[in-house]
């Protein structure tokens, strides 16, 4: 079967367009984070962090992208001087140099409900662990 | 007696209603300070309705029972965010003077989970003048119409023998094909590809964003575009362009391209089985079914991006099957859930595709428009273009403009039109119950959705949210699972809620509304005194619901667009919610627009729809009954019904609470 020239052109447009639309955003996103050192995407949810723990090397530049998919959360670490609100749908970007080794706990600083109030579960039990190794 | 009844009694009753509505506004009270403590929780307020008098100073103390929430009062445009950061206050206060009367929706302005967009309550500032006056206006319009028509009928009956009512059924038209560039563009073989190409790329982007973007709806372009597009479709596209959407719709594109074996050309042979659609299904019952099916899951689609994503994928892939089995656009004409209501309301649109001169078509032996020729395909919508007298099933694909060798097709801008009043194909086909039920479905859901998604009724919202919602309370009752790190907010299916919601959607549209409607039809039949089949009246008059149900949707749509449209400004800069800022607008705050004007736009639309429904009742009565007097009497119960519906819609949107 012979394709008319307009069909060849249209098919080409379609292929380029669809590839661009599907792969373009991922490519752009990758480029955007090139200078940020080690990037970790951390999802904060009721009630926990995903991943729960990351392991990094001492001296690394760390960028954490906190995202919430449900309600407003927060992220708090005295060690690295982090005190941010994580709004749903917004990316909260936190960068720091892991200049101390050890295990550090990040907490949620915005009350986000609890399952069974008197037992102190839910919000109060949320922990994100950064382990800095030599 | 009957004459006196109509002449005096009915206007009198209507006047009494008007006066009693007005008198409600007379009671004035001294301004005081009104203090409320509102407790917010996922997803509602307690109390969800607060009433004050005009001039009162209102103090609202907002607390939260679970997570961070906020409150924003549309119309007063005051609000506060209650972020429960440790060390921050756990209570926020707003103060304002309630100087504007009316019903105002207040909503949460801090994203608080899936049903956040629908976390609403109502502030009612009495006396609610906008509601009182708009209702009184509707009652007056009905009264004026009945008195006016009654007078006219008496005049007519005194002038016996004169054929007064042989009005020529012409209306203003302008053929767009007279404009050469438009004609050339529409005649291009690649026209369809050119209009579908951008929309299919957008569609694929939306699918990608739905799966890979943030699940927070208001920050995800996919979700925003789908729902704002639906609103825009109802508000502008359909009322102004009818089926223009169908012209550029990407959903059937892949199937059609495969079926034709070409993107832009005209192939001699088509792929697929090329079967004819079964005659038994030559109606829109399937579309009614698919639409109700989607409606059943609206609480899921409207709150979860992945559900939107799967829906889009299905709507892109499923049509292909139908294109491979059947001839033409069977999917669009008989199955597509969107097509049903677009077709119904397109009959009101000021754009039509028609044969210029039907006599030419009758004599023309070739009938290229239904056979196809080297320039184009046979009508993919299985219409016979010369017989088009309604917009309902013409998809504006423009094939007949290409195929007609006699240049006998016109694409008219029009004022007026008779689509609602006439039998399809100039009487060659008959209208059926399928379209009548489509109007019931649309009429009912316009109100039901408004109550669910904008009303202050938490119970309705939790029923609609039958997946998840308060689920974690029931699913994760053991604390130990939490400590073990099991995710607490897993989705769970709530069968009781689903059953109730299913019953609400299907029962209200298929049983309650048709039931109420048939009471008015029975009254109408009795009032007319004519021997006419109930079924015929039932079907014919159902079209009178179309204008007022369309405006009920438009009132809903204009609300959605003005209140939530600003999300899109931020989302174009960050379509996936990945933290981008393409155009520097990513941090644009949610800003409801024109909230002071919104109720008046809604009132104008609702009243306009009421007038159009009265007009449709008048026209349809005159065409259904031979006798003018019978037609007039038959129309009175219908006017009462339209008045009732209009008052209900006004009550929901302007009155605030049912």
mmCIF file with all atom_site columns, N, CA, C and O in Angstrom, chain A residues 6-7 10-11 21 25 28-29 46 67 69-72 83 88-89 91 107 109-112 115 121 123, chain B residues 42 66-68 84-86 110-113 205 215-216 262-264 476 479 482-483 489 578-580:
data_model
loop_
_atom_site.group_PDB
_atom_site.id
_atom_site.type_symbol
_atom_site.label_atom_id
_atom_site.label_alt_id
_atom_site.label_comp_id
_atom_site.label_asym_id
_atom_site.label_entity_id
_atom_site.label_seq_id
_atom_site.pdbx_PDB_ins_code
_atom_site.Cartn_x
_atom_site.Cartn_y
_atom_site.Cartn_z
_atom_site.occupancy
_atom_site.B_iso_or_equiv
_atom_site.pdbx_formal_charge
_atom_site.auth_seq_id
_atom_site.auth_comp_id
_atom_site.auth_asym_id
_atom_site.auth_atom_id
_atom_site.pdbx_PDB_model_num
ATOM 1   N N  . UNK A 1 6   ? 1.019   13.365 2.581  1.00 0.00 ? 6   UNK A N  1
ATOM 2   C CA . UNK A 1 6   ? 0.488   14.021 3.781  1.00 0.00 ? 6   UNK A CA 1
ATOM 3   C C  . UNK A 1 6   ? 0.432   13.049 4.945  1.00 0.00 ? 6   UNK A C  1
ATOM 4   O O  . UNK A 1 6   ? 0.649   13.423 6.086  1.00 0.00 ? 6   UNK A O  1
ATOM 5   N N  . UNK A 1 7   ? 0.142   11.770 4.643  1.00 0.00 ? 7   UNK A N  1
ATOM 6   C CA . UNK A 1 7   ? 0.094   10.757 5.689  1.00 0.00 ? 7   UNK A CA 1
ATOM 7   C C  . UNK A 1 7   ? 1.458   10.549 6.325  1.00 0.00 ? 7   UNK A C  1
ATOM 8   O O  . UNK A 1 7   ? 1.566   10.421 7.537  1.00 0.00 ? 7   UNK A O  1
ATOM 9   N N  . UNK A 1 10  ? 2.058   13.454 8.502  1.00 0.00 ? 10  UNK A N  1
ATOM 10  C CA . UNK A 1 10  ? 1.211   13.422 9.697  1.00 0.00 ? 10  UNK A CA 1
ATOM 11  C C  . UNK A 1 10  ? 1.705   12.372 10.688 1.00 0.00 ? 10  UNK A C  1
ATOM 12  O O  . UNK A 1 10  ? 1.740   12.610 11.890 1.00 0.00 ? 10  UNK A O  1
ATOM 13  N N  . UNK A 1 11  ? 2.101   11.219 10.144 1.00 0.00 ? 11  UNK A N  1
ATOM 14  C CA . UNK A 1 11  ? 2.581   10.137 10.992 1.00 0.00 ? 11  UNK A CA 1
ATOM 15  C C  . UNK A 1 11  ? 3.842   10.570 11.733 1.00 0.00 ? 11  UNK A C  1
ATOM 16  O O  . UNK A 1 11  ? 4.004   10.312 12.934 1.00 0.00 ? 11  UNK A O  1
ATOM 17  N N  . UNK A 1 21  ? 5.830   14.386 24.202 1.00 0.00 ? 21  UNK A N  1
ATOM 18  C CA . UNK A 1 21  ? 4.892   14.589 25.306 1.00 0.00 ? 21  UNK A CA 1
ATOM 19  C C  . UNK A 1 21  ? 5.132   13.581 26.431 1.00 0.00 ? 21  UNK A C  1
ATOM 20  O O  . UNK A 1 21  ? 5.045   13.909 27.606 1.00 0.00 ? 21  UNK A O  1
ATOM 21  N N  . UNK A 1 25  ? 8.798   15.527 29.689 1.00 0.00 ? 25  UNK A N  1
ATOM 22  C CA . UNK A 1 25  ? 8.765   15.914 31.103 1.00 0.00 ? 25  UNK A CA 1
ATOM 23  C C  . UNK A 1 25  ? 9.818   15.205 31.943 1.00 0.00 ? 25  UNK A C  1
ATOM 24  O O  . UNK A 1 25  ? 10.447  15.828 32.810 1.00 0.00 ? 25  UNK A O  1
ATOM 25  N N  . UNK A 1 28  ? 13.236  16.716 31.190 1.00 0.00 ? 28  UNK A N  1
ATOM 26  C CA . UNK A 1 28  ? 13.354  18.053 31.777 1.00 0.00 ? 28  UNK A CA 1
ATOM 27  C C  . UNK A 1 28  ? 13.578  17.955 33.278 1.00 0.00 ? 28  UNK A C  1
ATOM 28  O O  . UNK A 1 28  ? 14.399  18.656 33.859 1.00 0.00 ? 28  UNK A O  1
ATOM 29  N N  . UNK A 1 29  ? 12.838  17.050 33.902 1.00 0.00 ? 29  UNK A N  1
ATOM 30  C CA . UNK A 1 29  ? 12.932  16.882 35.349 1.00 0.00 ? 29  UNK A CA 1
ATOM 31  C C  . UNK A 1 29  ? 14.331  16.447 35.763 1.00 0.00 ? 29  UNK A C  1
ATOM 32  O O  . UNK A 1 29  ? 14.890  16.915 36.749 1.00 0.00 ? 29  UNK A O  1
ATOM 33  N N  . UNK A 1 46  ? 0.161   10.264 55.940 1.00 0.00 ? 46  UNK A N  1
ATOM 34  C CA . UNK A 1 46  ? -0.394  9.866  57.229 1.00 0.00 ? 46  UNK A CA 1
ATOM 35  C C  . UNK A 1 46  ? -0.180  8.371  57.387 1.00 0.00 ? 46  UNK A C  1
ATOM 36  O O  . UNK A 1 46  ? -0.825  7.603  56.662 1.00 0.00 ? 46  UNK A O  1
ATOM 37  N N  . UNK A 1 67  ? 7.404   15.396 49.528 1.00 0.00 ? 67  UNK A N  1
ATOM 38  C CA . UNK A 1 67  ? 6.099   15.570 48.883 1.00 0.00 ? 67  UNK A CA 1
ATOM 39  C C  . UNK A 1 67  ? 5.037   14.974 49.791 1.00 0.00 ? 67  UNK A C  1
ATOM 40  O O  . UNK A 1 67  ? 5.251   13.923 50.393 1.00 0.00 ? 67  UNK A O  1
ATOM 41  N N  . UNK A 1 69  ? 1.044   13.652 49.732 1.00 0.00 ? 69  UNK A N  1
ATOM 42  C CA . UNK A 1 69  ? -0.083  13.341 48.868 1.00 0.00 ? 69  UNK A CA 1
ATOM 43  C C  . UNK A 1 69  ? -1.426  13.438 49.589 1.00 0.00 ? 69  UNK A C  1
ATOM 44  O O  . UNK A 1 69  ? -2.462  13.255 48.991 1.00 0.00 ? 69  UNK A O  1
ATOM 45  N N  . UNK A 1 70  ? -1.382  13.671 50.899 1.00 0.00 ? 70  UNK A N  1
ATOM 46  C CA . UNK A 1 70  ? -2.674  13.751 51.595 1.00 0.00 ? 70  UNK A CA 1
ATOM 47  C C  . UNK A 1 70  ? -2.880  15.104 52.281 1.00 0.00 ? 70  UNK A C  1
ATOM 48  O O  . UNK A 1 70  ? -3.544  15.962 51.733 1.00 0.00 ? 70  UNK A O  1
ATOM 49  N N  . UNK A 1 71  ? -2.296  15.288 53.453 1.00 0.00 ? 71  UNK A N  1
ATOM 50  C CA . UNK A 1 71  ? -2.570  16.518 54.193 1.00 0.00 ? 71  UNK A CA 1
ATOM 51  C C  . UNK A 1 71  ? -1.273  17.278 54.439 1.00 0.00 ? 71  UNK A C  1
ATOM 52  O O  . UNK A 1 71  ? -0.201  16.855 54.012 1.00 0.00 ? 71  UNK A O  1
ATOM 53  N N  . UNK A 1 72  ? -1.374  18.403 55.129 1.00 0.00 ? 72  UNK A N  1
ATOM 54  C CA . UNK A 1 72  ? -0.193  19.207 55.403 1.00 0.00 ? 72  UNK A CA 1
ATOM 55  C C  . UNK A 1 72  ? 0.673   18.516 56.460 1.00 0.00 ? 72  UNK A C  1
ATOM 56  O O  . UNK A 1 72  ? 0.185   18.100 57.504 1.00 0.00 ? 72  UNK A O  1
ATOM 57  N N  . UNK A 1 83  ? 13.409  23.140 59.226 1.00 0.00 ? 83  UNK A N  1
ATOM 58  C CA . UNK A 1 83  ? 12.117  23.367 59.856 1.00 0.00 ? 83  UNK A CA 1
ATOM 59  C C  . UNK A 1 83  ? 11.170  23.878 58.773 1.00 0.00 ? 83  UNK A C  1
ATOM 60  O O  . UNK A 1 83  ? 11.073  25.069 58.525 1.00 0.00 ? 83  UNK A O  1
ATOM 61  N N  . UNK A 1 88  ? 0.562   19.675 50.650 1.00 0.00 ? 88  UNK A N  1
ATOM 62  C CA . UNK A 1 88  ? 0.237   18.668 49.641 1.00 0.00 ? 88  UNK A CA 1
ATOM 63  C C  . UNK A 1 88  ? 0.335   19.271 48.240 1.00 0.00 ? 88  UNK A C  1
ATOM 64  O O  . UNK A 1 88  ? -0.082  20.395 48.012 1.00 0.00 ? 88  UNK A O  1
ATOM 65  N N  . UNK A 1 89  ? 0.921   18.506 47.326 1.00 0.00 ? 89  UNK A N  1
ATOM 66  C CA . UNK A 1 89  ? 0.992   18.949 45.939 1.00 0.00 ? 89  UNK A CA 1
ATOM 67  C C  . UNK A 1 89  ? 2.136   19.895 45.657 1.00 0.00 ? 89  UNK A C  1
ATOM 68  O O  . UNK A 1 89  ? 2.400   20.238 44.521 1.00 0.00 ? 89  UNK A O  1
ATOM 69  N N  . UNK A 1 91  ? 6.310   20.733 46.235 1.00 0.00 ? 91  UNK A N  1
ATOM 70  C CA . UNK A 1 91  ? 7.538   20.027 46.563 1.00 0.00 ? 91  UNK A CA 1
ATOM 71  C C  . UNK A 1 91  ? 8.344   20.898 47.521 1.00 0.00 ? 91  UNK A C  1
ATOM 72  O O  . UNK A 1 91  ? 8.610   22.059 47.229 1.00 0.00 ? 91  UNK A O  1
ATOM 73  N N  . UNK A 1 107 ? 11.594  14.617 62.135 1.00 0.00 ? 107 UNK A N  1
ATOM 74  C CA . UNK A 1 107 ? 10.222  14.441 62.614 1.00 0.00 ? 107 UNK A CA 1
ATOM 75  C C  . UNK A 1 107 ? 9.234   15.256 61.787 1.00 0.00 ? 107 UNK A C  1
ATOM 76  O O  . UNK A 1 107 ? 9.600   16.206 61.101 1.00 0.00 ? 107 UNK A O  1
ATOM 77  N N  . UNK A 1 109 ? 6.568   18.055 61.854 1.00 0.00 ? 109 UNK A N  1
ATOM 78  C CA . UNK A 1 109 ? 6.390   19.172 62.778 1.00 0.00 ? 109 UNK A CA 1
ATOM 79  C C  . UNK A 1 109 ? 4.983   19.781 62.685 1.00 0.00 ? 109 UNK A C  1
ATOM 80  O O  . UNK A 1 109 ? 4.616   20.668 63.439 1.00 0.00 ? 109 UNK A O  1
ATOM 81  N N  . UNK A 1 110 ? 4.194   19.308 61.736 1.00 0.00 ? 110 UNK A N  1
ATOM 82  C CA . UNK A 1 110 ? 2.814   19.799 61.622 1.00 0.00 ? 110 UNK A CA 1
ATOM 83  C C  . UNK A 1 110 ? 1.864   18.675 62.019 1.00 0.00 ? 110 UNK A C  1
ATOM 84  O O  . UNK A 1 110 ? 1.880   17.597 61.415 1.00 0.00 ? 110 UNK A O  1
ATOM 85  N N  . UNK A 1 111 ? 1.067   18.927 63.024 1.00 0.00 ? 111 UNK A N  1
ATOM 86  C CA . UNK A 1 111 ? 0.138   17.895 63.503 1.00 0.00 ? 111 UNK A CA 1
ATOM 87  C C  . UNK A 1 111 ? -0.753  17.415 62.352 1.00 0.00 ? 111 UNK A C  1
ATOM 88  O O  . UNK A 1 111 ? -1.374  18.230 61.659 1.00 0.00 ? 111 UNK A O  1
ATOM 89  N N  . UNK A 1 112 ? -0.773  16.111 62.150 1.00 0.00 ? 112 UNK A N  1
ATOM 90  C CA . UNK A 1 112 ? -1.484  15.599 60.977 1.00 0.00 ? 112 UNK A CA 1
ATOM 91  C C  . UNK A 1 112 ? -2.447  14.484 61.364 1.00 0.00 ? 112 UNK A C  1
ATOM 92  O O  . UNK A 1 112 ? -2.718  13.585 60.595 1.00 0.00 ? 112 UNK A O  1
ATOM 93  N N  . UNK A 1 115 ? -4.341  8.180  64.926 1.00 0.00 ? 115 UNK A N  1
ATOM 94  C CA . UNK A 1 115 ? -5.367  7.178  64.770 1.00 0.00 ? 115 UNK A CA 1
ATOM 95  C C  . UNK A 1 115 ? -6.238  7.046  65.997 1.00 0.00 ? 115 UNK A C  1
ATOM 96  O O  . UNK A 1 115 ? -7.446  7.012  65.937 1.00 0.00 ? 115 UNK A O  1
ATOM 97  N N  . UNK A 1 121 ? -0.305  7.640  68.783 1.00 0.00 ? 121 UNK A N  1
ATOM 98  C CA . UNK A 1 121 ? 0.163   7.081  67.510 1.00 0.00 ? 121 UNK A CA 1
ATOM 99  C C  . UNK A 1 121 ? -0.005  8.133  66.416 1.00 0.00 ? 121 UNK A C  1
ATOM 100 O O  . UNK A 1 121 ? -0.226  9.303  66.703 1.00 0.00 ? 121 UNK A O  1
ATOM 101 N N  . UNK A 1 123 ? 0.581   10.916 64.016 1.00 0.00 ? 123 UNK A N  1
ATOM 102 C CA . UNK A 1 123 ? 1.535   12.006 63.835 1.00 0.00 ? 123 UNK A CA 1
ATOM 103 C C  . UNK A 1 123 ? 2.770   11.842 64.720 1.00 0.00 ? 123 UNK A C  1
ATOM 104 O O  . UNK A 1 123 ? 3.892   12.063 64.275 1.00 0.00 ? 123 UNK A O  1
ATOM 105 N N  . UNK B 2 42  ? -11.838 16.186 58.306 1.00 0.00 ? 42  UNK B N  1
ATOM 106 C CA . UNK B 2 42  ? -11.899 15.619 56.955 1.00 0.00 ? 42  UNK B CA 1
ATOM 107 C C  . UNK B 2 42  ? -13.275 15.016 56.740 1.00 0.00 ? 42  UNK B C  1
ATOM 108 O O  . UNK B 2 42  ? -13.587 14.039 57.420 1.00 0.00 ? 42  UNK B O  1
ATOM 109 N N  . UNK B 2 66  ? -8.780  17.180 63.233 1.00 0.00 ? 66  UNK B N  1
ATOM 110 C CA . UNK B 2 66  ? -7.764  16.219 62.800 1.00 0.00 ? 66  UNK B CA 1
ATOM 111 C C  . UNK B 2 66  ? -6.522  16.894 62.231 1.00 0.00 ? 66  UNK B C  1
ATOM 112 O O  . UNK B 2 66  ? -5.528  17.016 62.917 1.00 0.00 ? 66  UNK B O  1
ATOM 113 N N  . UNK B 2 67  ? -6.576  17.339 60.982 1.00 0.00 ? 67  UNK B N  1
ATOM 114 C CA . UNK B 2 67  ? -5.361  17.825 60.325 1.00 0.00 ? 67  UNK B CA 1
ATOM 115 C C  . UNK B 2 67  ? -5.490  19.316 60.028 1.00 0.00 ? 67  UNK B C  1
ATOM 116 O O  . UNK B 2 67  ? -6.476  19.949 60.408 1.00 0.00 ? 67  UNK B O  1
ATOM 117 N N  . UNK B 2 68  ? -4.498  19.879 59.334 1.00 0.00 ? 68  UNK B N  1
ATOM 118 C CA . UNK B 2 68  ? -4.538  21.291 58.990 1.00 0.00 ? 68  UNK B CA 1
ATOM 119 C C  . UNK B 2 68  ? -5.672  21.569 58.010 1.00 0.00 ? 68  UNK B C  1
ATOM 120 O O  . UNK B 2 68  ? -5.826  20.871 57.013 1.00 0.00 ? 68  UNK B O  1
ATOM 121 N N  . UNK B 2 84  ? -1.426  23.377 61.561 1.00 0.00 ? 84  UNK B N  1
ATOM 122 C CA . UNK B 2 84  ? -1.218  22.884 62.930 1.00 0.00 ? 84  UNK B CA 1
ATOM 123 C C  . UNK B 2 84  ? 0.247   22.605 63.217 1.00 0.00 ? 84  UNK B C  1
ATOM 124 O O  . UNK B 2 84  ? 0.610   21.532 63.706 1.00 0.00 ? 84  UNK B O  1
ATOM 125 N N  . UNK B 2 85  ? 1.077   23.577 62.931 1.00 0.00 ? 85  UNK B N  1
ATOM 126 C CA . UNK B 2 85  ? 2.489   23.385 63.216 1.00 0.00 ? 85  UNK B CA 1
ATOM 127 C C  . UNK B 2 85  ? 2.691   23.455 64.720 1.00 0.00 ? 85  UNK B C  1
ATOM 128 O O  . UNK B 2 85  ? 2.069   24.277 65.389 1.00 0.00 ? 85  UNK B O  1
ATOM 129 N N  . UNK B 2 86  ? 3.529   22.593 65.197 1.00 0.00 ? 86  UNK B N  1
ATOM 130 C CA . UNK B 2 86  ? 3.745   22.568 66.647 1.00 0.00 ? 86  UNK B CA 1
ATOM 131 C C  . UNK B 2 86  ? 4.266   23.916 67.102 1.00 0.00 ? 86  UNK B C  1
ATOM 132 O O  . UNK B 2 86  ? 5.221   24.455 66.542 1.00 0.00 ? 86  UNK B O  1
ATOM 133 N N  . UNK B 2 110 ? -6.931  24.858 52.596 1.00 0.00 ? 110 UNK B N  1
ATOM 134 C CA . UNK B 2 110 ? -5.661  24.147 52.821 1.00 0.00 ? 110 UNK B CA 1
ATOM 135 C C  . UNK B 2 110 ? -5.892  22.706 52.385 1.00 0.00 ? 110 UNK B C  1
ATOM 136 O O  . UNK B 2 110 ? -6.791  22.046 52.902 1.00 0.00 ? 110 UNK B O  1
ATOM 137 N N  . UNK B 2 111 ? -5.098  22.246 51.431 1.00 0.00 ? 111 UNK B N  1
ATOM 138 C CA . UNK B 2 111 ? -5.286  20.885 50.942 1.00 0.00 ? 111 UNK B CA 1
ATOM 139 C C  . UNK B 2 111 ? -5.317  19.899 52.101 1.00 0.00 ? 111 UNK B C  1
ATOM 140 O O  . UNK B 2 111 ? -4.385  19.843 52.894 1.00 0.00 ? 111 UNK B O  1
ATOM 141 N N  . UNK B 2 112 ? -6.392  19.131 52.196 1.00 0.00 ? 112 UNK B N  1
ATOM 142 C CA . UNK B 2 112 ? -6.524  18.272 53.371 1.00 0.00 ? 112 UNK B CA 1
ATOM 143 C C  . UNK B 2 112 ? -6.939  16.863 52.985 1.00 0.00 ? 112 UNK B C  1
ATOM 144 O O  . UNK B 2 112 ? -7.571  16.164 53.755 1.00 0.00 ? 112 UNK B O  1
ATOM 145 N N  . UNK B 2 113 ? -6.593  16.454 51.771 1.00 0.00 ? 113 UNK B N  1
ATOM 146 C CA . UNK B 2 113 ? -6.893  15.082 51.376 1.00 0.00 ? 113 UNK B CA 1
ATOM 147 C C  . UNK B 2 113 ? -7.875  15.026 50.218 1.00 0.00 ? 113 UNK B C  1
ATOM 148 O O  . UNK B 2 113 ? -8.210  16.034 49.617 1.00 0.00 ? 113 UNK B O  1
ATOM 149 N N  . UNK B 2 205 ? -0.598  13.733 27.179 1.00 0.00 ? 205 UNK B N  1
ATOM 150 C CA . UNK B 2 205 ? 0.089   14.427 28.282 1.00 0.00 ? 205 UNK B CA 1
ATOM 151 C C  . UNK B 2 205 ? -0.715  14.277 29.577 1.00 0.00 ? 205 UNK B C  1
ATOM 152 O O  . UNK B 2 205 ? -0.156  14.034 30.654 1.00 0.00 ? 205 UNK B O  1
ATOM 153 N N  . UNK B 2 215 ? -0.590  13.026 43.143 1.00 0.00 ? 215 UNK B N  1
ATOM 154 C CA . UNK B 2 215 ? -1.985  12.607 43.308 1.00 0.00 ? 215 UNK B CA 1
ATOM 155 C C  . UNK B 2 215 ? -2.885  13.721 43.855 1.00 0.00 ? 215 UNK B C  1
ATOM 156 O O  . UNK B 2 215 ? -4.082  13.524 43.963 1.00 0.00 ? 215 UNK B O  1
ATOM 157 N N  . UNK B 2 216 ? -2.278  14.859 44.198 1.00 0.00 ? 216 UNK B N  1
ATOM 158 C CA . UNK B 2 216 ? -3.100  15.955 44.705 1.00 0.00 ? 216 UNK B CA 1
ATOM 159 C C  . UNK B 2 216 ? -3.751  16.656 43.515 1.00 0.00 ? 216 UNK B C  1
ATOM 160 O O  . UNK B 2 216 ? -3.087  17.325 42.727 1.00 0.00 ? 216 UNK B O  1
ATOM 161 N N  . UNK B 2 262 ? -5.568  5.369  7.115  1.00 0.00 ? 262 UNK B N  1
ATOM 162 C CA . UNK B 2 262 ? -4.869  6.580  6.721  1.00 0.00 ? 262 UNK B CA 1
ATOM 163 C C  . UNK B 2 262 ? -5.170  7.688  7.722  1.00 0.00 ? 262 UNK B C  1
ATOM 164 O O  . UNK B 2 262 ? -6.217  7.700  8.353  1.00 0.00 ? 262 UNK B O  1
ATOM 165 N N  . UNK B 2 263 ? -4.204  8.591  7.859  1.00 0.00 ? 263 UNK B N  1
ATOM 166 C CA . UNK B 2 263 ? -4.401  9.698  8.800  1.00 0.00 ? 263 UNK B CA 1
ATOM 167 C C  . UNK B 2 263 ? -5.072  10.885 8.137  1.00 0.00 ? 263 UNK B C  1
ATOM 168 O O  . UNK B 2 263 ? -5.881  11.579 8.736  1.00 0.00 ? 263 UNK B O  1
ATOM 169 N N  . UNK B 2 264 ? -4.679  11.124 6.898  1.00 0.00 ? 264 UNK B N  1
ATOM 170 C CA . UNK B 2 264 ? -5.168  12.342 6.257  1.00 0.00 ? 264 UNK B CA 1
ATOM 171 C C  . UNK B 2 264 ? -5.823  12.071 4.904  1.00 0.00 ? 264 UNK B C  1
ATOM 172 O O  . UNK B 2 264 ? -6.476  12.944 4.354  1.00 0.00 ? 264 UNK B O  1
ATOM 173 N N  . UNK B 2 476 ? -8.128  0.015  59.836 1.00 0.00 ? 476 UNK B N  1
ATOM 174 C CA . UNK B 2 476 ? -6.872  -0.122 60.581 1.00 0.00 ? 476 UNK B CA 1
ATOM 175 C C  . UNK B 2 476 ? -7.139  0.010  62.061 1.00 0.00 ? 476 UNK B C  1
ATOM 176 O O  . UNK B 2 476 ? -6.601  0.872  62.741 1.00 0.00 ? 476 UNK B O  1
ATOM 177 N N  . UNK B 2 479 ? -3.844  -0.911 66.511 1.00 0.00 ? 479 UNK B N  1
ATOM 178 C CA . UNK B 2 479 ? -2.737  0.027  66.566 1.00 0.00 ? 479 UNK B CA 1
ATOM 179 C C  . UNK B 2 479 ? -1.411  -0.652 66.241 1.00 0.00 ? 479 UNK B C  1
ATOM 180 O O  . UNK B 2 479 ? -0.527  -0.072 65.655 1.00 0.00 ? 479 UNK B O  1
ATOM 181 N N  . UNK B 2 482 ? -0.098  -0.287 62.915 1.00 0.00 ? 482 UNK B N  1
ATOM 182 C CA . UNK B 2 482 ? 0.495   1.013  62.658 1.00 0.00 ? 482 UNK B CA 1
ATOM 183 C C  . UNK B 2 482 ? 1.956   1.033  63.076 1.00 0.00 ? 482 UNK B C  1
ATOM 184 O O  . UNK B 2 482 ? 2.814   1.486  62.339 1.00 0.00 ? 482 UNK B O  1
ATOM 185 N N  . UNK B 2 483 ? 2.218   0.518  64.261 1.00 0.00 ? 483 UNK B N  1
ATOM 186 C CA . UNK B 2 483 ? 3.581   0.522  64.759 1.00 0.00 ? 483 UNK B CA 1
ATOM 187 C C  . UNK B 2 483 ? 4.484   -0.340 63.886 1.00 0.00 ? 483 UNK B C  1
ATOM 188 O O  . UNK B 2 483 ? 5.663   -0.070 63.738 1.00 0.00 ? 483 UNK B O  1
ATOM 189 N N  . UNK B 2 489 ? -3.296  4.889  55.540 1.00 0.00 ? 489 UNK B N  1
ATOM 190 C CA . UNK B 2 489 ? -4.298  5.473  54.652 1.00 0.00 ? 489 UNK B CA 1
ATOM 191 C C  . UNK B 2 489 ? -4.523  4.648  53.387 1.00 0.00 ? 489 UNK B C  1
ATOM 192 O O  . UNK B 2 489 ? -4.614  5.167  52.303 1.00 0.00 ? 489 UNK B O  1
ATOM 193 N N  . UNK B 2 578 ? 5.811   18.428 40.195 1.00 0.00 ? 578 UNK B N  1
ATOM 194 C CA . UNK B 2 578 ? 7.151   17.944 40.511 1.00 0.00 ? 578 UNK B CA 1
ATOM 195 C C  . UNK B 2 578 ? 8.055   19.065 41.017 1.00 0.00 ? 578 UNK B C  1
ATOM 196 O O  . UNK B 2 578 ? 9.260   18.880 41.156 1.00 0.00 ? 578 UNK B O  1
ATOM 197 N N  . UNK B 2 579 ? 7.481   20.235 41.227 1.00 0.00 ? 579 UNK B N  1
ATOM 198 C CA . UNK B 2 579 ? 8.288   21.345 41.708 1.00 0.00 ? 579 UNK B CA 1
ATOM 199 C C  . UNK B 2 579 ? 8.906   22.186 40.600 1.00 0.00 ? 579 UNK B C  1
ATOM 200 O O  . UNK B 2 579 ? 9.852   22.917 40.837 1.00 0.00 ? 579 UNK B O  1
ATOM 201 N N  . UNK B 2 580 ? 8.362   22.093 39.376 1.00 0.00 ? 580 UNK B N  1
ATOM 202 C CA . UNK B 2 580 ? 8.878   22.934 38.293 1.00 0.00 ? 580 UNK B CA 1
ATOM 203 C C  . UNK B 2 580 ? 8.322   24.345 38.414 1.00 0.00 ? 580 UNK B C  1
ATOM 204 O O  . UNK B 2 580 ? 7.401   24.589 39.180 1.00 0.00 ? 580 UNK B O  1
#
